[in-house]
Amino acid sequence: MDEQPAGPPSTPPPPGPSVLPLRGDHGADWHPVSPKLAGVRRVSATAALLPAALALAFTSVYLWWWLAIGAGAVVLVWAWLMWVLGVQVRAISWAELPEELAIRKGRMWRRLVTIPYGRIQYVDLSSGPYKRQAGLADITVNTASPASSGDIPGLPVEVAEELRVRLAARGEAQRAGL
């Protein structure tokens, strides 16, 4: 009979920063974006679709009754958007890893972007009128290659400002070490 050596069973090493799966946290400290972003996107969608629905409804009353079908379709699209925008916002998260920034987006079509700190050229902070009203801002991390750039929408302004400063400093430090 062969005896098995005593000791703990071997476990695979945890994934490194370049092996991040699309699901699970795997030791990373993932931060969600603000839920207020869903409200901002809902206001924008309503501002775009409401005039179309009203124009179709008005035209259906005074010109062609069958345009009411179009108004109903626009209302259905609006109702679907009100639901899907909340799902989309809940699917956005980001993490600062030791060597890179990771950004996850999407429920059906998932996307994971990792941006090495040494490749960061500059970090933009932007906020439109609806987002300013809600106290939100967007961070855009730019690199030499547009394919490796990324953005984090809907952060509280204070968090966005701190993150911008931190990412710019890390980018400078990593580039200086090259």
mmCIF file of C-alpha atoms in Angstrom:
data_model
loop_
_atom_site.group_PDB
_atom_site.id
_atom_site.type_symbol
_atom_site.label_atom_id
_atom_site.label_comp_id
_atom_site.label_asym_id
_atom_site.label_seq_id
_atom_site.Cartn_x
_atom_site.Cartn_y
_atom_site.Cartn_z
ATOM 1 C CA MET A 1 0.000 0.000 0.000
ATOM 2 C CA ASP A 2 1.254 3.414 -0.905
ATOM 3 C CA GLU A 3 1.025 6.023 1.765
ATOM 4 C CA GLN A 4 0.142 9.585 0.957
ATOM 5 C CA PRO A 5 2.466 12.205 2.421
ATOM 6 C CA ALA A 6 0.975 14.159 5.295
ATOM 7 C CA GLY A 7 0.323 17.858 4.799
ATOM 8 C CA PRO A 8 -2.207 20.247 3.365
ATOM 9 C CA PRO A 9 -3.478 19.607 -0.135
ATOM 10 C CA SER A 10 -1.935 21.858 -2.732
ATOM 11 C CA THR A 11 -4.087 24.742 -3.873
ATOM 12 C CA PRO A 12 -3.624 26.706 -7.058
ATOM 13 C CA PRO A 13 -2.156 30.179 -6.601
ATOM 14 C CA PRO A 14 -4.578 33.093 -6.664
ATOM 15 C CA PRO A 15 -4.889 34.869 -10.006
ATOM 16 C CA GLY A 16 -2.437 37.713 -10.561
ATOM 17 C CA PRO A 17 -3.361 41.181 -11.798
ATOM 18 C CA SER A 18 -3.238 40.093 -15.438
ATOM 19 C CA VAL A 19 -5.628 37.136 -14.886
ATOM 20 C CA LEU A 20 -8.864 38.801 -13.817
ATOM 21 C CA PRO A 21 -12.084 36.948 -14.572
ATOM 22 C CA LEU A 22 -15.214 38.809 -15.558
ATOM 23 C CA ARG A 23 -17.130 37.401 -12.579
ATOM 24 C CA GLY A 24 -16.349 37.374 -8.868
ATOM 25 C CA ASP A 25 -14.048 39.656 -6.950
ATOM 26 C CA HIS A 26 -11.014 37.319 -6.629
ATOM 27 C CA GLY A 27 -9.403 39.467 -3.961
ATOM 28 C CA ALA A 28 -9.873 42.770 -5.758
ATOM 29 C CA ASP A 29 -11.674 45.577 -3.966
ATOM 30 C CA TRP A 30 -14.392 46.335 -6.563
ATOM 31 C CA HIS A 31 -16.236 49.645 -6.198
ATOM 32 C CA PRO A 32 -19.644 50.175 -7.833
ATOM 33 C CA VAL A 33 -20.560 53.476 -9.443
ATOM 34 C CA SER A 34 -23.242 55.642 -7.847
ATOM 35 C CA PRO A 35 -26.832 54.404 -8.243
ATOM 36 C CA LYS A 36 -27.750 58.030 -9.021
ATOM 37 C CA LEU A 37 -26.269 57.441 -12.487
ATOM 38 C CA ALA A 38 -29.332 55.356 -13.396
ATOM 39 C CA GLY A 39 -31.587 58.315 -12.552
ATOM 40 C CA VAL A 40 -29.481 60.672 -14.672
ATOM 41 C CA ARG A 41 -29.614 58.290 -17.619
ATOM 42 C CA ARG A 42 -33.369 57.841 -17.154
ATOM 43 C CA VAL A 43 -33.896 61.621 -17.274
ATOM 44 C CA SER A 44 -31.842 61.813 -20.483
ATOM 45 C CA ALA A 45 -33.793 58.962 -22.101
ATOM 46 C CA THR A 46 -37.107 60.532 -21.098
ATOM 47 C CA ALA A 47 -36.028 63.909 -22.495
ATOM 48 C CA ALA A 48 -35.254 62.225 -25.826
ATOM 49 C CA LEU A 49 -38.309 59.958 -26.105
ATOM 50 C CA LEU A 50 -41.080 62.105 -24.598
ATOM 51 C CA PRO A 51 -41.232 64.624 -27.503
ATOM 52 C CA ALA A 52 -41.393 61.760 -30.022
ATOM 53 C CA ALA A 53 -44.216 60.029 -28.131
ATOM 54 C CA LEU A 54 -46.170 63.294 -27.767
ATOM 55 C CA ALA A 55 -45.713 64.185 -31.454
ATOM 56 C CA LEU A 56 -46.928 60.754 -32.550
ATOM 57 C CA ALA A 57 -49.890 60.869 -30.152
ATOM 58 C CA PHE A 58 -50.893 64.379 -31.284
ATOM 59 C CA THR A 59 -50.563 63.430 -34.951
ATOM 60 C CA SER A 60 -52.601 60.264 -34.424
ATOM 61 C CA VAL A 61 -55.490 62.265 -32.959
ATOM 62 C CA TYR A 62 -55.560 64.933 -35.684
ATOM 63 C CA LEU A 63 -54.242 63.184 -38.813
ATOM 64 C CA TRP A 64 -53.868 59.392 -38.939
ATOM 65 C CA TRP A 65 -55.205 57.183 -36.148
ATOM 66 C CA TRP A 66 -52.699 54.413 -36.904
ATOM 67 C CA LEU A 67 -49.814 56.619 -35.698
ATOM 68 C CA ALA A 68 -51.028 55.761 -32.199
ATOM 69 C CA ILE A 69 -49.277 52.417 -32.734
ATOM 70 C CA GLY A 70 -46.010 54.325 -33.097
ATOM 71 C CA ALA A 71 -46.723 56.309 -29.923
ATOM 72 C CA GLY A 72 -47.415 53.060 -28.078
ATOM 73 C CA ALA A 73 -44.168 51.568 -29.392
ATOM 74 C CA VAL A 74 -42.204 54.591 -28.173
ATOM 75 C CA VAL A 75 -43.819 54.234 -24.734
ATOM 76 C CA LEU A 76 -42.872 50.534 -24.661
ATOM 77 C CA VAL A 77 -39.273 51.366 -25.609
ATOM 78 C CA TRP A 78 -39.209 54.004 -22.855
ATOM 79 C CA ALA A 79 -40.507 51.497 -20.260
ATOM 80 C CA TRP A 80 -37.899 48.926 -21.316
ATOM 81 C CA LEU A 81 -35.144 51.574 -21.095
ATOM 82 C CA MET A 82 -36.209 52.536 -17.581
ATOM 83 C CA TRP A 83 -35.546 48.940 -16.520
ATOM 84 C CA VAL A 84 -32.396 48.246 -18.564
ATOM 85 C CA LEU A 85 -30.626 51.455 -17.503
ATOM 86 C CA GLY A 86 -30.773 50.365 -13.872
ATOM 87 C CA VAL A 87 -29.359 46.952 -14.791
ATOM 88 C CA GLN A 88 -26.546 48.559 -16.792
ATOM 89 C CA VAL A 89 -25.532 50.903 -13.982
ATOM 90 C CA ARG A 90 -25.458 48.099 -11.415
ATOM 91 C CA ALA A 91 -23.062 46.208 -13.718
ATOM 92 C CA ILE A 92 -20.362 48.904 -13.722
ATOM 93 C CA SER A 93 -17.549 48.595 -11.185
ATOM 94 C CA TRP A 94 -13.858 49.425 -10.898
ATOM 95 C CA ALA A 95 -10.858 48.373 -8.816
ATOM 96 C CA GLU A 96 -7.412 49.767 -8.175
ATOM 97 C CA LEU A 97 -5.021 46.828 -8.361
ATOM 98 C CA PRO A 98 -1.320 46.955 -7.457
ATOM 99 C CA GLU A 99 -0.174 47.400 -11.081
ATOM 100 C CA GLU A 100 -3.293 48.469 -12.965
ATOM 101 C CA LEU A 101 -6.795 49.931 -12.915
ATOM 102 C CA ALA A 102 -9.556 47.454 -13.788
ATOM 103 C CA ILE A 103 -13.001 48.476 -15.075
ATOM 104 C CA ARG A 104 -15.895 45.998 -15.498
ATOM 105 C CA LYS A 105 -19.067 46.734 -17.439
ATOM 106 C CA GLY A 106 -22.037 44.825 -18.795
ATOM 107 C CA ARG A 107 -24.366 41.995 -17.852
ATOM 108 C CA MET A 108 -24.945 40.239 -21.179
ATOM 109 C CA TRP A 109 -21.915 41.457 -23.081
ATOM 110 C CA ARG A 110 -19.325 41.723 -20.367
ATOM 111 C CA ARG A 111 -16.228 43.796 -20.771
ATOM 112 C CA LEU A 112 -13.145 44.010 -18.582
ATOM 113 C CA VAL A 113 -10.568 46.701 -19.292
ATOM 114 C CA THR A 114 -7.303 46.836 -17.399
ATOM 115 C CA ILE A 115 -5.098 49.895 -17.712
ATOM 116 C CA PRO A 116 -1.509 49.581 -16.468
ATOM 117 C CA TYR A 117 -0.573 52.638 -14.421
ATOM 118 C CA GLY A 118 2.643 53.084 -16.424
ATOM 119 C CA ARG A 119 0.647 53.608 -19.635
ATOM 120 C CA ILE A 120 -1.605 56.376 -18.286
ATOM 121 C CA GLN A 121 -0.923 59.646 -20.111
ATOM 122 C CA TYR A 122 -3.625 61.808 -18.581
ATOM 123 C CA VAL A 123 -6.874 61.497 -16.653
ATOM 124 C CA ASP A 124 -9.953 63.583 -17.528
ATOM 125 C CA LEU A 125 -12.752 64.540 -15.161
ATOM 126 C CA SER A 126 -16.043 65.626 -16.762
ATOM 127 C CA SER A 127 -19.597 66.291 -15.671
ATOM 128 C CA GLY A 128 -22.599 67.373 -17.737
ATOM 129 C CA PRO A 129 -25.540 69.436 -16.444
ATOM 130 C CA TYR A 130 -27.656 66.475 -15.272
ATOM 131 C CA LYS A 131 -24.676 64.824 -13.610
ATOM 132 C CA ARG A 132 -23.622 68.067 -11.907
ATOM 133 C CA GLN A 133 -27.147 68.383 -10.513
ATOM 134 C CA ALA A 134 -26.858 64.842 -9.098
ATOM 135 C CA GLY A 135 -23.310 65.437 -7.792
ATOM 136 C CA LEU A 136 -21.706 62.976 -10.228
ATOM 137 C CA ALA A 137 -18.682 63.075 -12.522
ATOM 138 C CA ASP A 138 -17.000 60.806 -15.068
ATOM 139 C CA ILE A 139 -13.343 59.759 -15.134
ATOM 140 C CA THR A 140 -11.671 59.032 -18.474
ATOM 141 C CA VAL A 141 -8.234 57.402 -18.340
ATOM 142 C CA ASN A 142 -6.300 58.065 -21.554
ATOM 143 C CA THR A 143 -3.343 56.072 -22.835
ATOM 144 C CA ALA A 144 -1.397 56.203 -26.099
ATOM 145 C CA SER A 145 -3.675 53.494 -27.506
ATOM 146 C CA PRO A 146 -7.427 54.169 -27.581
ATOM 147 C CA ALA A 147 -8.017 50.422 -27.220
ATOM 148 C CA SER A 148 -6.429 50.415 -23.761
ATOM 149 C CA SER A 149 -8.124 53.598 -22.534
ATOM 150 C CA GLY A 150 -11.188 53.426 -20.305
ATOM 151 C CA ASP A 151 -13.831 55.424 -18.499
ATOM 152 C CA ILE A 152 -15.706 55.178 -15.230
ATOM 153 C CA PRO A 153 -19.057 56.999 -15.410
ATOM 154 C CA GLY A 154 -21.163 58.194 -12.483
ATOM 155 C CA LEU A 155 -18.748 58.593 -9.588
ATOM 156 C CA PRO A 156 -19.551 61.004 -6.762
ATOM 157 C CA VAL A 157 -17.592 64.217 -7.453
ATOM 158 C CA GLU A 158 -15.358 63.873 -4.371
ATOM 159 C CA VAL A 159 -14.466 60.265 -5.233
ATOM 160 C CA ALA A 160 -13.806 61.208 -8.871
ATOM 161 C CA GLU A 161 -11.486 64.070 -7.903
ATOM 162 C CA GLU A 162 -9.520 61.880 -5.474
ATOM 163 C CA LEU A 163 -9.295 59.051 -8.010
ATOM 164 C CA ARG A 164 -8.090 61.415 -10.747
ATOM 165 C CA VAL A 165 -5.277 62.713 -8.535
ATOM 166 C CA ARG A 166 -4.337 59.183 -7.393
ATOM 167 C CA LEU A 167 -4.292 57.766 -10.927
ATOM 168 C CA ALA A 168 -2.268 60.673 -12.302
ATOM 169 C CA ALA A 169 0.291 60.269 -9.475
ATOM 170 C CA ARG A 170 0.524 56.501 -9.984
ATOM 171 C CA GLY A 171 0.906 57.001 -13.723
ATOM 172 C CA GLU A 172 3.780 59.437 -13.181
ATOM 173 C CA ALA A 173 5.475 57.140 -10.650
ATOM 174 C CA GLN A 174 5.188 54.054 -12.881
ATOM 175 C CA ARG A 175 6.423 55.908 -15.963
ATOM 176 C CA ALA A 176 9.381 57.296 -14.021
ATOM 177 C CA GLY A 177 10.366 53.733 -13.081
ATOM 178 C CA LEU A 178 10.545 52.582 -16.723
#
